[in-house]
Coordinates of C-alpha atoms in Angstrom, one line a residue:
X29 CA 122.2 186.3 242.6
X30 CA 123.8 183.9 240.1
X31 CA 125.3 185.2 236.9
X32 CA 123.7 184.3 233.5
X33 CA 126.8 182.2 232.8
X34 CA 126.4 180.3 236.0
X35 CA 122.7 179.7 235.4
X36 CA 123.6 178.4 231.8
X37 CA 126.0 175.9 233.5
X38 CA 123.2 174.8 235.8
X39 CA 120.8 173.8 232.9
X40 CA 120.2 170.1 232.6
X41 CA 120.3 169.4 236.4
X42 CA 124.1 169.7 236.6
X43 CA 125.9 167.4 234.2
X44 CA 129.4 168.4 235.2
X45 CA 130.0 165.5 237.5
X46 CA 133.3 163.8 237.9
X47 CA 133.3 160.2 236.8
X48 CA 134.0 159.0 240.4
X49 CA 131.4 161.3 242.0
X50 CA 129.0 158.5 242.8
X51 CA 131.5 156.2 244.4
X52 CA 130.2 154.2 247.4
X53 CA 131.4 156.7 250.0
X54 CA 129.7 159.9 248.8
X55 CA 130.3 163.1 250.9
X56 CA 127.6 165.8 251.1
X57 CA 128.1 169.2 252.5
X58 CA 124.8 170.6 253.9
X59 CA 123.6 173.9 255.2
X60 CA 120.6 174.7 257.4
X61 CA 119.2 178.1 258.4
X62 CA 115.4 177.7 258.5
X63 CA 114.8 179.2 261.9
X64 CA 117.1 180.2 264.7
X65 CA 120.3 178.1 264.4
X66 CA 123.0 178.3 261.8
X67 CA 124.2 174.8 260.8
X68 CA 126.6 173.1 258.5
X69 CA 127.7 169.5 258.3
X70 CA 129.4 166.9 256.2
X71 CA 127.9 163.4 256.0
X72 CA 128.8 160.4 253.9
X73 CA 126.7 157.7 252.2
X74 CA 128.2 155.3 254.7
X75 CA 126.2 157.1 257.5
X76 CA 129.3 158.7 258.8
X77 CA 128.8 162.2 260.3
X78 CA 132.2 163.8 259.7
X79 CA 131.1 167.1 261.2
X80 CA 127.9 168.6 262.5
X81 CA 128.2 172.4 263.5
X82 CA 125.3 174.2 265.1
X83 CA 125.9 177.8 266.0
X84 CA 123.0 178.8 268.3
X85 CA 121.4 182.2 268.3
X86 CA 119.9 181.8 271.8
X87 CA 121.6 184.8 273.2
X88 CA 120.3 186.9 270.4
X89 CA 116.7 185.7 270.6
X90 CA 116.7 185.8 274.4
X91 CA 117.3 189.6 274.3
X92 CA 114.1 190.0 272.3
X93 CA 112.0 187.4 274.1
X94 CA 111.8 184.9 271.2
X95 CA 112.7 184.2 267.6
X96 CA 112.6 187.5 265.7
X97 CA 113.0 186.9 261.9
X98 CA 115.0 190.1 261.3
X99 CA 117.4 189.3 264.2
X100 CA 117.6 185.7 263.0
X101 CA 118.5 186.6 259.4
X102 CA 121.3 188.9 260.6
X103 CA 122.6 186.1 262.8
X104 CA 122.6 183.6 260.0
X105 CA 124.5 186.0 257.7
X106 CA 127.1 186.5 260.2
X107 CA 127.4 182.9 261.3
X108 CA 127.1 181.0 258.0
X109 CA 130.7 181.5 256.8
X110 CA 131.9 180.4 260.2
X111 CA 129.7 177.3 260.3
X112 CA 130.7 176.4 256.8
X113 CA 134.5 176.7 257.5
X114 CA 134.2 174.8 260.8
X115 CA 132.3 172.0 259.1
X116 CA 134.9 171.5 256.5
X117 CA 137.8 171.7 258.9
X118 CA 136.3 169.2 261.4
X119 CA 135.6 166.8 258.5
X120 CA 139.2 167.4 257.3
X121 CA 138.0 168.2 253.7
X122 CA 138.5 171.0 251.3
X123 CA 135.6 172.2 249.1
X124 CA 136.9 170.4 246.2
X125 CA 136.7 167.1 248.0
X126 CA 133.0 167.4 248.7
X127 CA 130.8 165.4 246.2
X128 CA 127.5 167.4 246.6
X129 CA 125.9 170.3 248.3
X130 CA 122.6 170.3 250.0
X131 CA 120.6 172.9 251.8
X132 CA 117.2 173.3 253.5
X133 CA 114.8 174.5 250.8
X134 CA 111.7 174.8 253.2
X135 CA 109.6 175.1 255.0
X136 CA 110.7 177.8 257.4
X137 CA 111.2 181.6 257.7
X138 CA 111.6 182.9 254.2
X139 CA 114.5 185.3 254.9
X140 CA 116.3 182.7 257.0
X141 CA 116.0 180.1 254.4
X142 CA 117.5 182.4 251.8
X143 CA 120.8 182.5 253.7
X144 CA 121.6 178.8 253.3
X145 CA 119.8 178.6 249.9
X146 CA 122.0 181.4 248.4
X147 CA 125.2 180.2 250.0
X148 CA 124.6 176.6 248.7
X149 CA 123.6 177.6 245.2
X150 CA 126.5 180.0 244.7
X151 CA 129.1 177.5 245.9
X152 CA 127.6 174.7 243.8
X153 CA 127.6 177.0 240.7
X154 CA 131.1 178.2 241.3
X155 CA 132.6 174.8 241.9
X156 CA 130.3 172.9 239.5
X157 CA 129.0 170.6 242.3
X158 CA 125.6 168.9 242.1
X159 CA 122.9 170.5 244.2
X160 CA 119.9 169.2 246.2
X161 CA 117.3 171.3 248.1
X162 CA 115.7 169.3 251.0
X163 CA 112.4 169.4 252.9
X164 CA 113.0 170.2 256.5
X165 CA 110.4 167.8 258.0
X166 CA 111.4 165.0 255.6
X167 CA 114.9 165.4 257.1
X168 CA 113.7 165.1 260.7
X169 CA 111.6 162.1 259.7
X170 CA 114.6 160.3 258.1
X171 CA 117.1 161.1 260.8
X172 CA 116.8 157.7 262.6
X173 CA 117.9 156.0 259.3
X174 CA 121.2 157.8 259.8
X175 CA 121.5 157.3 263.6
X176 CA 119.9 154.0 264.5
X177 CA 122.0 150.8 264.7
X178 CA 121.9 148.9 261.4
X179 CA 120.0 146.0 263.0
X180 CA 117.3 148.2 264.2
X181 CA 116.7 150.7 261.4
X182 CA 113.0 151.7 261.0
X183 CA 111.4 149.8 258.1
X184 CA 109.0 151.4 255.6
X185 CA 106.2 152.0 256.0
X186 CA 106.6 153.6 259.5
X187 CA 104.7 156.1 261.4
X188 CA 106.4 159.5 262.2
X189 CA 105.4 161.9 265.0
X190 CA 107.0 165.3 263.9
X191 CA 106.9 167.8 266.8
X192 CA 108.7 171.1 266.7
X193 CA 108.2 174.8 267.0
X194 CA 106.6 175.0 263.7
X195 CA 104.9 171.5 263.3
X196 CA 102.8 169.0 265.1
X197 CA 102.1 166.1 262.7
X198 CA 101.6 162.4 262.4
X199 CA 102.9 161.2 259.1
X200 CA 103.0 157.9 257.4
X201 CA 106.4 157.5 255.7
X202 CA 106.0 155.1 252.8
X203 CA 109.5 155.6 251.4
X204 CA 112.3 158.1 251.6
X205 CA 110.3 160.5 249.4
X206 CA 106.7 159.5 249.8
X207 CA 104.7 160.8 252.9
X208 CA 101.1 161.0 253.9
X209 CA 99.9 163.3 256.6
X210 CA 97.5 161.6 258.9
X211 CA 97.1 164.4 261.4
X212 CA 98.2 168.0 261.9
X213 CA 97.5 170.9 264.2
X214 CA 94.4 173.1 263.5
X215 CA 95.9 176.1 265.4
X216 CA 99.4 176.2 267.0
X217 CA 102.2 173.7 267.2
X218 CA 103.1 172.0 270.4
X219 CA 106.5 173.7 270.4
X220 CA 105.0 177.1 270.1
X221 CA 102.5 176.4 273.0
X222 CA 105.4 175.3 275.1
X223 CA 107.2 178.6 274.4
X224 CA 104.1 180.7 275.1
X225 CA 103.4 178.9 278.4
X226 CA 107.0 179.1 279.5
X227 CA 107.0 182.9 278.9
X228 CA 103.7 183.2 280.7
X229 CA 105.1 181.6 283.8
X230 CA 108.1 183.9 283.8
X231 CA 110.7 181.3 282.9
X232 CA 114.0 182.3 281.3
X233 CA 114.8 181.6 277.7
X234 CA 117.9 179.6 278.8
X235 CA 120.5 177.8 276.6
X236 CA 118.0 175.9 274.6
X237 CA 114.9 178.0 274.5
X238 CA 111.6 178.3 276.4
X239 CA 110.4 174.8 275.7
X240 CA 113.5 173.2 277.3
X241 CA 113.2 175.7 280.1
X242 CA 109.6 174.5 280.9
X243 CA 110.7 170.9 280.8
X244 CA 113.6 171.6 283.2
X245 CA 111.3 173.5 285.5
X246 CA 108.9 170.6 285.7
X247 CA 111.7 168.2 286.5
X248 CA 113.4 170.4 289.1
X249 CA 110.1 171.0 290.8
X250 CA 109.5 167.3 291.1
X251 CA 112.7 167.0 293.1
X252 CA 111.8 170.0 295.2
X253 CA 108.1 169.6 295.9
X254 CA 107.4 165.9 295.3
X255 CA 104.8 164.2 293.1
X256 CA 101.6 165.9 292.3
X257 CA 98.4 163.9 292.8
X258 CA 95.7 164.1 290.0
X259 CA 93.7 166.4 292.2
X260 CA 96.6 168.9 292.4
X261 CA 96.7 169.3 288.6
X262 CA 94.9 172.1 286.9
X263 CA 91.9 170.6 285.0
X264 CA 92.8 170.8 281.3
X265 CA 90.8 170.3 278.2
X266 CA 91.1 167.3 275.9
X267 CA 91.0 168.8 272.4
X268 CA 89.4 166.9 269.6
X269 CA 88.9 163.6 271.4
X270 CA 88.8 160.6 269.0
X271 CA 89.8 162.8 266.1
X272 CA 93.2 162.5 264.2
X273 CA 94.2 166.1 264.7
X274 CA 95.9 168.4 267.2
X275 CA 95.0 171.6 268.9
X276 CA 97.2 173.4 271.4
X277 CA 95.5 176.8 271.7
X278 CA 93.0 175.4 274.2
X279 CA 95.5 174.0 276.8
X280 CA 97.6 177.1 276.4
X281 CA 94.6 179.4 276.8
X282 CA 93.5 177.4 279.9
X283 CA 96.8 178.2 281.6
X284 CA 96.6 181.9 280.6
X285 CA 93.0 182.2 282.0
X286 CA 94.1 180.7 285.3
X287 CA 97.1 183.1 285.6
X288 CA 94.8 186.1 285.0
X289 CA 92.2 184.8 287.5
X290 CA 94.9 184.9 290.2
X291 CA 95.7 188.5 289.4
X292 CA 98.8 187.8 287.2
X293 CA 102.1 185.8 287.4
X294 CA 103.4 188.1 290.1
X295 CA 100.8 186.7 292.6
X296 CA 101.9 183.1 292.0
X297 CA 104.6 181.6 294.1
X298 CA 107.1 179.1 292.6
X299 CA 105.0 176.1 293.6
X300 CA 101.9 177.4 292.0
X301 CA 103.8 178.2 288.8
X302 CA 105.4 174.7 288.8
X303 CA 101.8 173.1 289.3
X304 CA 100.7 175.0 286.1
X305 CA 103.8 173.9 284.2
X306 CA 103.3 170.3 285.1
X307 CA 99.6 170.5 284.4
X308 CA 100.4 171.9 280.9
X309 CA 103.2 169.5 280.0
X310 CA 101.1 166.5 281.1
X311 CA 98.1 167.6 279.0
X312 CA 100.3 168.5 275.9
X313 CA 102.0 165.1 276.0
X314 CA 98.8 163.2 276.7
X315 CA 97.4 164.6 273.5
X316 CA 100.4 163.3 271.6
X317 CA 99.9 159.8 273.2
X318 CA 96.2 159.7 272.3
X319 CA 96.7 160.8 268.6
X320 CA 99.6 158.4 268.0
X321 CA 97.4 155.6 269.1
X322 CA 94.7 156.8 266.8
X323 CA 97.2 156.9 264.0
X324 CA 98.4 153.3 264.7
X325 CA 94.8 152.1 264.6
X326 CA 94.2 154.0 261.3
X327 CA 97.2 152.1 259.8
X328 CA 95.9 148.8 261.0
X329 CA 92.4 149.5 259.7
X330 CA 94.0 150.2 256.3
X331 CA 96.1 147.0 256.2
X332 CA 99.3 148.9 257.0
X333 CA 100.5 147.2 260.2
X334 CA 103.5 149.5 260.9
X335 CA 106.1 148.2 263.3
X336 CA 108.1 151.4 263.8
X337 CA 107.3 154.8 265.2
X338 CA 109.9 157.5 264.6
X339 CA 109.6 160.6 266.9
X340 CA 111.6 163.6 265.7
X341 CA 111.9 167.4 265.7
X342 CA 112.9 169.7 268.5
X343 CA 110.2 168.6 271.0
X344 CA 111.3 165.0 270.6
X345 CA 114.2 165.7 273.0
X346 CA 111.7 166.2 275.8
X347 CA 112.5 163.4 278.3
X348 CA 109.0 163.3 279.8
X349 CA 107.6 162.8 276.3
X350 CA 110.1 159.9 275.5
X351 CA 109.2 158.3 278.9
X352 CA 105.5 158.5 278.4
X353 CA 105.5 157.1 274.8
X354 CA 107.7 154.2 275.9
X355 CA 105.4 153.4 278.8
X356 CA 102.2 153.7 276.8
X357 CA 103.3 152.0 273.6
X358 CA 106.3 149.6 274.5
X359 CA 105.7 148.3 278.0
X360 CA 105.0 144.6 278.3
X361 CA 101.3 144.9 278.8
X362 CA 100.8 147.7 276.1
X363 CA 98.7 147.1 273.1
X364 CA 101.6 147.8 270.8
X365 CA 104.3 146.2 272.9
X366 CA 106.0 145.0 269.7
X367 CA 106.3 148.5 268.3
X368 CA 109.9 149.8 267.9
X369 CA 110.2 153.4 269.0
X370 CA 113.0 155.5 267.5
X371 CA 114.2 158.9 268.8
X372 CA 117.3 160.6 267.2
X373 CA 120.1 161.4 269.7
X374 CA 119.2 164.5 271.7
X375 CA 121.7 166.7 269.8
X376 CA 120.1 165.7 266.5
X377 CA 116.5 166.3 267.6
X378 CA 116.8 170.0 267.2
X379 CA 117.6 171.6 263.8
X380 CA 120.9 170.5 262.3
X381 CA 122.5 170.1 258.9
X382 CA 123.5 166.5 259.3
X383 CA 119.9 165.5 258.9
X384 CA 119.7 167.7 255.7
X385 CA 122.8 165.9 254.3
X386 CA 121.3 162.5 254.9
X387 CA 117.9 163.4 253.5
X388 CA 119.5 164.5 250.3
X389 CA 121.7 161.4 249.9
X390 CA 119.3 159.1 248.1
X391 CA 118.7 161.9 245.5
X392 CA 122.4 162.4 244.9
X393 CA 123.0 158.7 244.5
X394 CA 120.4 158.4 241.7
X395 CA 121.4 161.8 240.2
X396 CA 118.0 163.4 240.9
X397 CA 119.4 166.9 241.2
X398 CA 118.1 170.4 241.3
X399 CA 118.9 173.4 239.0
X400 CA 121.1 176.1 240.5
X401 CA 118.1 178.5 240.0
X402 CA 115.9 176.6 242.4
X403 CA 114.0 178.8 244.9
X404 CA 113.4 178.3 248.6
X405 CA 109.8 177.6 249.8
X406 CA 108.7 179.0 253.1
X407 CA 105.5 177.0 252.9
X408 CA 105.8 173.4 251.6
X409 CA 103.8 170.4 252.5
X410 CA 105.8 167.2 253.1
X411 CA 103.2 165.4 250.8
X412 CA 104.3 167.7 247.9
X413 CA 108.0 166.4 247.4

């Protein structure tokens, strides 16, 4: 909690800025703890990532079979001071040399969000630094503006496919702070469905979670068993055909019903489980492909001929997804062959604080700042920035 004196200092959106605070090379320290990783980073207005620390909680969550909010909060409380110190050390900066402090305001798990929120607010108040709270999915959407070569930066307006454990959305990015949701999931996210199917098939949590384990299982089986013909794949539903919207409970339930019909996972050998994994991954990604094309057609019908598609979020690191989107949208004979497809580097697809720092930068540079008493928001639409 902040003291009354600290809160009084915060009134007026932080006016205690040094005269040179908005120099061209502005350094932001950012904190992220919205779900299962504890993150801190320092990024400059020149698109330099001076540090990007991610302390994974995979071992903690593997022991309980998935992300447990109570376990995650305890992990963040333990790891945040370590992540913060490492981020400053790797950036070769002291706290006094940081120009602004940013944090993930939401959406996410409430108790997890409070760890980075409280840490950022208390540091900013104590050191009289400007503060900005960032929308998590906005940060994912803007990551390629930080990581892409300057000659191929996505140009507004562009289409964004946001795919993670908590979200599956197609969003029209009109500017750094204006977004329109074109499609979202009516039930569960693609990331959550990947996790559930991986658990159902008896896969291990691994070093990067269940979704990555399922992707790796599909790839390793291809080398071991060879290609599957369309006849070998389990017949999967095509949810909401022709509609700008996602549904992943159907494909997930289809796998579940098949496993039960065979008497349970213990009655399926490795090849049978691999067949189910490949069937699900193909169906899940095919749905993304179809809906992205629908989103592009919507844009053209509404005189918004977007030239860039940004794919971000944890599931964007899936190599099969990247390959399929490139083939369907960017091959020479594809309808949208002139489309530029942007994926963040693999290590920046997952949650990280570098993207939070970058998403806050435009607000710091125009002095659009938050009060030290700002609250985190577990539920927060990207349209409501």
